[in-house]
Amino acid sequence: MNLPSFADVEDAARKLQGVAVRTPLLRSDALDAAAGGKVFVKAECLQRTGSFKIRGAYNRLVRLTEAERPRGVVAFSSGNHAQGVAASAQMLGVPAVIVMPSDAPRMKVEATRGYGAEIVLYDRFTQSREAIAARIGQERAAVVVPSYDDFDVMAGQGTVGLEAAAQLEEAGARANVLICPASGGGLMAGIGLVFEALSPETRLYTAEPAGYDDHRRSLEAGRRIALEPAGPSLCDALLAPQPGELTFAVNGPRLAGGYAVTDEEALSAMAFAFRHLKIVLEPGGAAALAAVLSGRAELEGRTAVVIASGGNVDAEVYARAIG
Amino acid sequence: MNLPSFADVEDAARKLQGVAVRTPLLRSDALDAAAGGKVFVKAECLQRTGSFKIRGAYNRLVRLTEAERPRGVVAFSSGNHAQGVAASAQMLGVPAVIVMPSDAPRMKVEATRGYGAEIVLYDRFTQSREAIAARIGQERAAVVVPSYDDFDVMAGQGTVGLEAAAQLEEAGARANVLICPASGGGLMAGIGLVFEALSPETRLYTAEPAGYDDHRRSLEAGRRIALEPAGPSLCDALLAPQPGELTFAVNGPRLAGGYAVTDEEALSAMAFAFRHLKIVLEPGGAAALAAVLSGRAELEGRTAVVIASGGNVDAEVYARAIG
């Protein structure tokens, strides 16, 4: 298995210079008081396209060969990876087809179309997005860009960790704990490579929606576990039923565990971020913050980094969260 | 008249090290497209206390004498200066009394109380906040901390400009235009001192609510004009009827003009920031962005900095903005 290393994350950071935003590491007195510790929030909602996904997508697309570029790329995603791929493709002049579920948040579909990508909608309950993407990939000889289980995608997402580690140092802090939302685990894997190298004492945890806490259970079992389909969740970005093969090869040996949060806890964390941090988070993007505010992560007297991974949320859901 | 200089802003920046956050200078493809130019947004909503006001307040309070500190401070404010003074007082161990209108946004009252300040509510329509603050100041021999017409407050707010100028340089950009929300004009004055020194070609504009556009009219007239009381406005942070005496002595010779925006334009700018920037803005904090998005500021082919001055807004108003 060809897995990225810390050096590959550093290389991705060079490619992303001038493309990805160095998002701020926020803190707030109210958050520290609520956690009983010191909590830093890496605000990837302020990233270009509203989530961290552009880091991995661009790092993959920038490495397309001259022959591959005109044939374009195809990706499937409920919306954040979709926007990351579409925006990267637009910057690089590469055609992009994005396969999205017909019930994806409207904002995500519109934004993806806004980056000039061709959208193919599918029914999540009757159609296979993998099959649709594979067919399009074959028909057009386009490169399929996975949303997490990919060497360059993982390395690109890891640049979140590079920045966070540097920002912690600038703040004169060392993190005891880092909590990161996980769907397929690509962001967590990239960050894991970085923290192993730069801050090996930091204990790493995933945060997932209840019923989709495949990382938590896989980490407990010591092997990848695929969950039965669960009920609906507001955390549309975090619905993978199983850790990725490559991502879990990275995450398995490096993580301390995982947290599962309810939709209500995610909404409540969004409201906290509205009130105290003044950042817009989507439910999945608030999962790690929810693990802290729900008290599931015990941070008394400790220093933690929480990844706030995205902010692409429809107004109705947001109004419900803050109301 | 004793007015601050660029050096006083630099001195304030030293005092604010480790106290104020270096807020990010954001940009977005959607915003550039909407403006037809290049627009940077200085996100002071991400500042400690949710607005820039802590900069000026702390820079004033840190200069209290040993004799003044135990007697404390008194301030009046609809909420952002209130929080800035209260949080600064808490950090410095100084007692604070804040006089607030009984119809101030609940979030602002609660947050101010949360910083340990004593709150005195008054009726905006029948009572004089100046008289109440003066009486409390006399009774307790407390120092009154003005929200804008003060040497150290202006110098402190100017650190927003110092950061923005440095961040523009890091981005390899020069600004043709800077637009800043104005109530009494303290933030604009501090920034004006900085941009005169570091970027004299940048044309400076205020943004105010329609009916409270005393800077726009005063700049046109070349002297301070006091407006008749106007109807209600959602921009609770920007309701001063007249530029400050000291602030206008700074602003008058340095500004190119002012924009007036409607409540609907401010709400619409808040929704744009929700959708594309993922920051939470209050109506007054969105006034400069509204001047851009409404087309009042003509930015075709130009580079602009917009100050997003605060994000302390009640959920009901926010839900209305994004709905």
Coordinates of C-alpha atoms in Angstrom, one line a residue, chain A:
Chain A
M1 CA 0.0 0.0 0.0
N2 CA 1.5 3.3 -1.1
L3 CA 0.8 5.7 1.8
P4 CA 1.9 9.4 2.0
S5 CA 4.5 10.5 4.6
F6 CA 5.1 13.8 6.4
A7 CA 7.3 14.8 3.5
D8 CA 4.4 14.4 1.1
V9 CA 2.3 16.8 3.2
E10 CA 5.1 19.3 3.1
D11 CA 5.3 19.0 -0.6
A12 CA 1.5 19.5 -0.9
A13 CA 1.9 22.7 1.2
R14 CA 4.2 24.0 -1.5
K15 CA 1.7 23.2 -4.2
L16 CA -1.1 24.9 -2.3
Q17 CA 0.9 28.2 -1.7
G18 CA -1.3 31.0 -3.0
V19 CA -4.2 28.5 -3.6
A20 CA -5.4 27.5 -0.1
V21 CA -6.0 30.1 2.6
R22 CA -4.0 29.8 5.8
T23 CA -7.1 29.7 8.0
P24 CA -6.9 31.2 11.4
L25 CA -6.6 29.2 14.7
L26 CA -9.3 30.8 16.8
R27 CA -9.9 30.8 20.5
S28 CA -12.5 32.2 22.8
D29 CA -12.8 32.8 26.5
A30 CA -16.3 31.4 26.4
L31 CA -15.1 28.2 24.8
D32 CA -12.3 27.8 27.3
A33 CA -14.7 28.3 30.1
A34 CA -17.2 25.7 28.7
A35 CA -14.4 23.1 28.2
G36 CA -12.6 23.8 31.4
G37 CA -9.4 23.8 29.3
K38 CA -7.8 25.7 26.5
V39 CA -9.3 25.0 23.1
F40 CA -8.1 26.2 19.7
V41 CA -10.4 26.0 16.7
K42 CA -8.9 25.6 13.3
A43 CA -11.5 27.4 11.2
E44 CA -11.5 25.6 7.9
C45 CA -15.0 27.0 7.2
L46 CA -13.0 30.1 6.2
Q47 CA -11.1 28.1 3.6
R48 CA -11.8 28.8 -0.1
T49 CA -15.0 26.9 -1.1
G50 CA -16.1 26.9 2.6
S51 CA -14.3 23.7 3.6
F52 CA -10.8 22.0 3.8
K53 CA -11.6 19.9 0.7
I54 CA -9.9 22.1 -1.8
R55 CA -6.6 21.3 -0.3
G56 CA -6.7 17.6 -1.2
A57 CA -8.5 18.1 -4.4
Y58 CA -6.1 20.7 -5.7
N59 CA -3.1 18.6 -4.6
R60 CA -4.4 15.7 -6.7
L61 CA -5.5 17.8 -9.8
V62 CA -2.2 19.7 -10.0
R63 CA -0.5 16.4 -10.5
L64 CA -2.5 15.3 -13.5
T65 CA -0.3 14.6 -16.5
E66 CA -0.5 16.7 -19.7
A67 CA -2.4 13.9 -21.3
E68 CA -4.9 13.6 -18.5
R69 CA -5.8 17.3 -18.1
P70 CA -7.9 17.8 -21.3
R71 CA -9.9 14.6 -20.5
G72 CA -10.9 16.0 -17.2
V73 CA -11.9 14.6 -13.8
V74 CA -14.9 13.1 -12.2
A75 CA -15.8 13.0 -8.6
F76 CA -18.8 12.1 -6.3
S77 CA -19.6 14.0 -3.2
S78 CA -22.5 15.4 -1.2
G79 CA -20.9 18.8 -1.7
N80 CA -17.7 19.8 0.0
H81 CA -15.3 17.6 -2.1
A82 CA -17.5 18.5 -5.0
Q83 CA -16.7 22.2 -4.6
G84 CA -13.1 21.5 -3.9
V85 CA -12.7 19.5 -7.1
A86 CA -14.8 22.0 -9.1
A87 CA -12.9 25.0 -7.9
S88 CA -9.5 23.3 -8.4
A89 CA -10.5 22.2 -11.9
Q90 CA -11.6 25.7 -12.8
M91 CA -8.2 27.1 -11.6
L92 CA -6.3 24.6 -13.6
G93 CA -8.5 24.7 -16.7
V94 CA -9.5 21.1 -16.4
P95 CA -13.1 19.9 -17.2
A96 CA -14.9 18.4 -14.2
V97 CA -18.0 16.2 -13.8
I98 CA -19.4 16.0 -10.3
V99 CA -21.9 13.2 -9.3
M100 CA -24.0 14.5 -6.4
P101 CA -27.0 13.1 -4.5
S102 CA -30.3 14.8 -5.5
D103 CA -30.9 15.6 -1.8
A104 CA -27.6 17.3 -1.2
P105 CA -27.9 20.8 0.4
R106 CA -29.0 23.3 -2.3
M107 CA -26.2 25.6 -1.4
K108 CA -23.6 22.9 -2.2
V109 CA -25.1 22.0 -5.5
E110 CA -25.3 25.7 -6.6
A111 CA -21.8 26.5 -5.5
T112 CA -20.4 23.5 -7.3
R113 CA -22.2 24.6 -10.5
G114 CA -20.9 28.1 -9.9
Y115 CA -17.3 26.8 -10.2
G116 CA -18.2 25.7 -13.8
A117 CA -18.5 22.0 -13.1
E118 CA -21.0 19.7 -14.9
I119 CA -23.4 18.2 -12.3
V120 CA -24.9 14.7 -12.5
L121 CA -27.6 14.1 -9.8
Y122 CA -28.4 10.6 -8.6
D123 CA -30.8 9.1 -6.2
R124 CA -29.0 8.0 -3.0
F125 CA -31.5 5.3 -2.3
T126 CA -31.7 3.5 -5.7
Q127 CA -28.5 4.4 -7.6
S128 CA -24.8 3.8 -7.0
R129 CA -22.7 6.9 -7.2
E130 CA -19.5 4.8 -7.5
A131 CA -21.0 3.0 -10.6
I132 CA -22.1 6.3 -12.2
A133 CA -18.7 7.9 -11.6
A134 CA -16.9 4.9 -12.9
R135 CA -19.1 4.8 -16.1
I136 CA -18.4 8.5 -16.7
G137 CA -14.7 8.0 -16.0
Q138 CA -14.6 5.3 -18.6
E139 CA -16.7 7.1 -21.3
R140 CA -14.5 10.2 -21.1
A141 CA -11.3 8.6 -20.1
A142 CA -11.5 11.0 -17.1
V143 CA -9.6 10.6 -13.9
V144 CA -11.8 9.7 -10.9
V145 CA -10.8 11.8 -7.9
P146 CA -11.7 10.0 -4.7
S147 CA -12.8 12.1 -1.8
Y148 CA -10.5 10.5 0.8
D149 CA -8.9 7.2 -0.2
D150 CA -6.1 8.7 -2.3
F151 CA -2.4 9.4 -1.7
D152 CA -2.4 13.0 -2.9
V153 CA -5.8 13.8 -1.4
M154 CA -4.7 12.7 2.1
A155 CA -1.4 14.6 1.7
G156 CA -3.2 17.8 0.7
Q157 CA -5.6 17.6 3.7
G158 CA -2.6 17.2 5.9
T159 CA -1.7 20.8 5.3
V160 CA -4.5 21.7 7.8
G161 CA -2.3 20.0 10.4
L162 CA 0.9 21.7 9.2
E163 CA -0.7 25.1 9.7
A164 CA -2.3 24.2 13.0
A165 CA 1.0 22.9 14.4
A166 CA 2.8 26.1 13.3
Q167 CA 0.0 28.3 14.8
L168 CA 0.0 26.4 18.1
E169 CA 3.8 27.1 18.3
E170 CA 3.2 30.8 17.5
A171 CA 0.6 30.8 20.4
G172 CA 3.2 29.2 22.7
A173 CA 0.9 26.2 23.2
R174 CA 1.3 22.4 23.0
A175 CA -1.8 20.4 22.3
N176 CA -2.6 17.4 24.5
V177 CA -5.6 16.5 22.3
L178 CA -6.7 17.0 18.7
I179 CA -10.3 16.2 17.5
C180 CA -11.2 16.1 13.9
P181 CA -14.5 15.3 12.1
A182 CA -14.2 12.1 10.0
S183 CA -16.2 10.7 7.2
G184 CA -13.8 8.5 5.2
G185 CA -10.9 9.8 7.4
G186 CA -8.8 11.6 4.8
L187 CA -8.4 14.8 6.8
M188 CA -7.7 12.9 10.0
A189 CA -5.0 10.8 8.2
G190 CA -3.2 13.8 6.8
I191 CA -3.2 15.6 10.1
G192 CA -2.1 12.4 11.8
L193 CA 1.0 12.2 9.6
V194 CA 1.9 15.8 10.6
F195 CA 1.2 15.5 14.4
E196 CA 3.2 12.2 14.6
A197 CA 6.2 14.2 13.2
L198 CA 5.7 17.5 15.0
S199 CA 3.7 16.8 18.1
P200 CA 3.8 13.1 18.9
E201 CA 2.4 13.6 22.4
T202 CA -0.9 14.9 21.0
R203 CA -3.6 12.3 21.3
L204 CA -5.8 12.2 18.1
Y205 CA -9.5 11.5 18.0
T206 CA -12.2 11.5 15.3
A207 CA -15.6 13.0 15.7
E208 CA -18.5 11.4 13.8
P209 CA -22.3 11.5 13.8
A210 CA -24.0 8.8 16.0
G211 CA -24.8 5.9 13.7
Y212 CA -21.9 6.8 11.4
D213 CA -19.2 6.3 14.0
D214 CA -17.3 3.8 12.0
H215 CA -13.9 5.2 13.0
R216 CA -14.7 5.0 16.7
R217 CA -15.8 1.4 16.4
S218 CA -13.0 0.4 14.0
L219 CA -10.4 1.9 16.3
E220 CA -11.9 0.0 19.2
A221 CA -11.9 -3.2 17.2
G222 CA -8.5 -2.6 15.7
R223 CA -9.8 -3.2 12.1
R224 CA -12.1 -1.5 9.6
I225 CA -15.7 -2.1 10.4
A226 CA -18.5 -1.3 8.0
L227 CA -21.7 -0.1 9.7
E228 CA -25.2 -1.0 8.7
P229 CA -27.0 1.9 7.0
A230 CA -28.2 4.2 9.8
G231 CA -31.1 6.7 9.9
P232 CA -30.8 10.2 8.4
S233 CA -28.3 12.6 9.9
L234 CA -27.9 16.4 9.4
C235 CA -24.2 15.8 9.1
D236 CA -24.3 15.3 5.4
A237 CA -20.6 15.6 5.0
L238 CA -19.8 12.7 7.4
L239 CA -21.9 9.8 6.2
A240 CA -19.3 7.3 5.1
P241 CA -20.2 3.8 6.6
Q242 CA -16.6 2.6 6.8
P243 CA -13.1 4.1 7.1
G244 CA -11.1 4.2 3.9
E245 CA -8.6 1.4 3.3
L246 CA -5.7 3.8 2.8
T247 CA -6.9 6.3 5.4
F248 CA -7.3 3.6 8.0
A249 CA -3.9 2.2 7.3
V250 CA -2.7 5.7 8.4
N251 CA -5.2 6.3 11.1
G252 CA -5.4 2.9 12.8
P253 CA -1.9 3.0 14.4
R254 CA -2.0 6.7 15.1
L255 CA -5.3 7.5 16.7
A256 CA -6.4 7.2 20.4
G257 CA -10.1 6.8 19.7
G258 CA -13.3 8.5 18.4
Y259 CA -16.3 10.3 19.6
A260 CA -19.9 10.0 18.3
V261 CA -22.2 13.1 18.5
T262 CA -25.9 13.5 18.0
D263 CA -27.5 15.9 15.5
E264 CA -28.7 18.0 18.4
E265 CA -25.2 18.3 19.8
A266 CA -23.9 19.3 16.3
L267 CA -26.7 22.0 16.0
S268 CA -25.9 23.2 19.5
A269 CA -22.2 23.5 18.6
M270 CA -23.2 25.5 15.5
A271 CA -25.1 27.9 17.7
F272 CA -22.1 28.2 20.1
A273 CA -19.9 29.0 17.1
F274 CA -22.5 31.6 15.9
R275 CA -22.6 33.2 19.3
H276 CA -19.0 33.1 20.5
L277 CA -16.7 32.4 17.5
K278 CA -18.7 34.3 14.8
I279 CA -18.0 31.6 12.3
V280 CA -20.6 29.7 10.2
L281 CA -20.3 25.9 10.7
E282 CA -22.3 23.2 9.0
P283 CA -23.5 20.2 11.1
G284 CA -20.6 18.0 10.1
G285 CA -18.1 20.8 10.4
A286 CA -19.2 21.3 14.0
A287 CA -18.8 17.6 15.0
A288 CA -15.5 18.0 16.8
L289 CA -16.6 21.2 18.6
A290 CA -19.7 19.2 19.6
A291 CA -17.6 16.5 21.1
V292 CA -16.1 19.2 23.3
L293 CA -19.2 21.1 24.2
S294 CA -21.2 17.9 24.9
G295 CA -18.6 17.0 27.5
R296 CA -17.8 13.7 25.6
A297 CA -14.2 14.9 25.3
E298 CA -12.8 15.5 28.8
L299 CA -10.6 18.5 28.5
E300 CA -10.3 19.7 32.1
G301 CA -7.0 21.5 32.4
R302 CA -5.8 20.3 29.0
T303 CA -5.1 22.0 25.7
A304 CA -7.0 20.9 22.6
V305 CA -7.2 21.6 18.9
V306 CA -10.6 21.2 17.3
I307 CA -10.9 21.1 13.6
A308 CA -14.0 23.0 12.3
S309 CA -13.9 21.5 8.9
G310 CA -16.7 23.3 6.9
G311 CA -19.4 25.8 6.8
N312 CA -21.6 25.0 3.8
V313 CA -25.0 24.9 5.3
D314 CA -28.5 25.8 4.0
A315 CA -30.2 28.8 5.7
E316 CA -33.1 26.7 7.0
V317 CA -30.8 24.3 8.9
Y318 CA -28.7 27.2 10.2
A319 CA -31.8 29.1 11.4
R320 CA -32.9 25.9 13.2
A321 CA -29.5 25.6 14.9
I322 CA -29.3 29.2 16.2
G323 CA -33.1 29.6 16.9

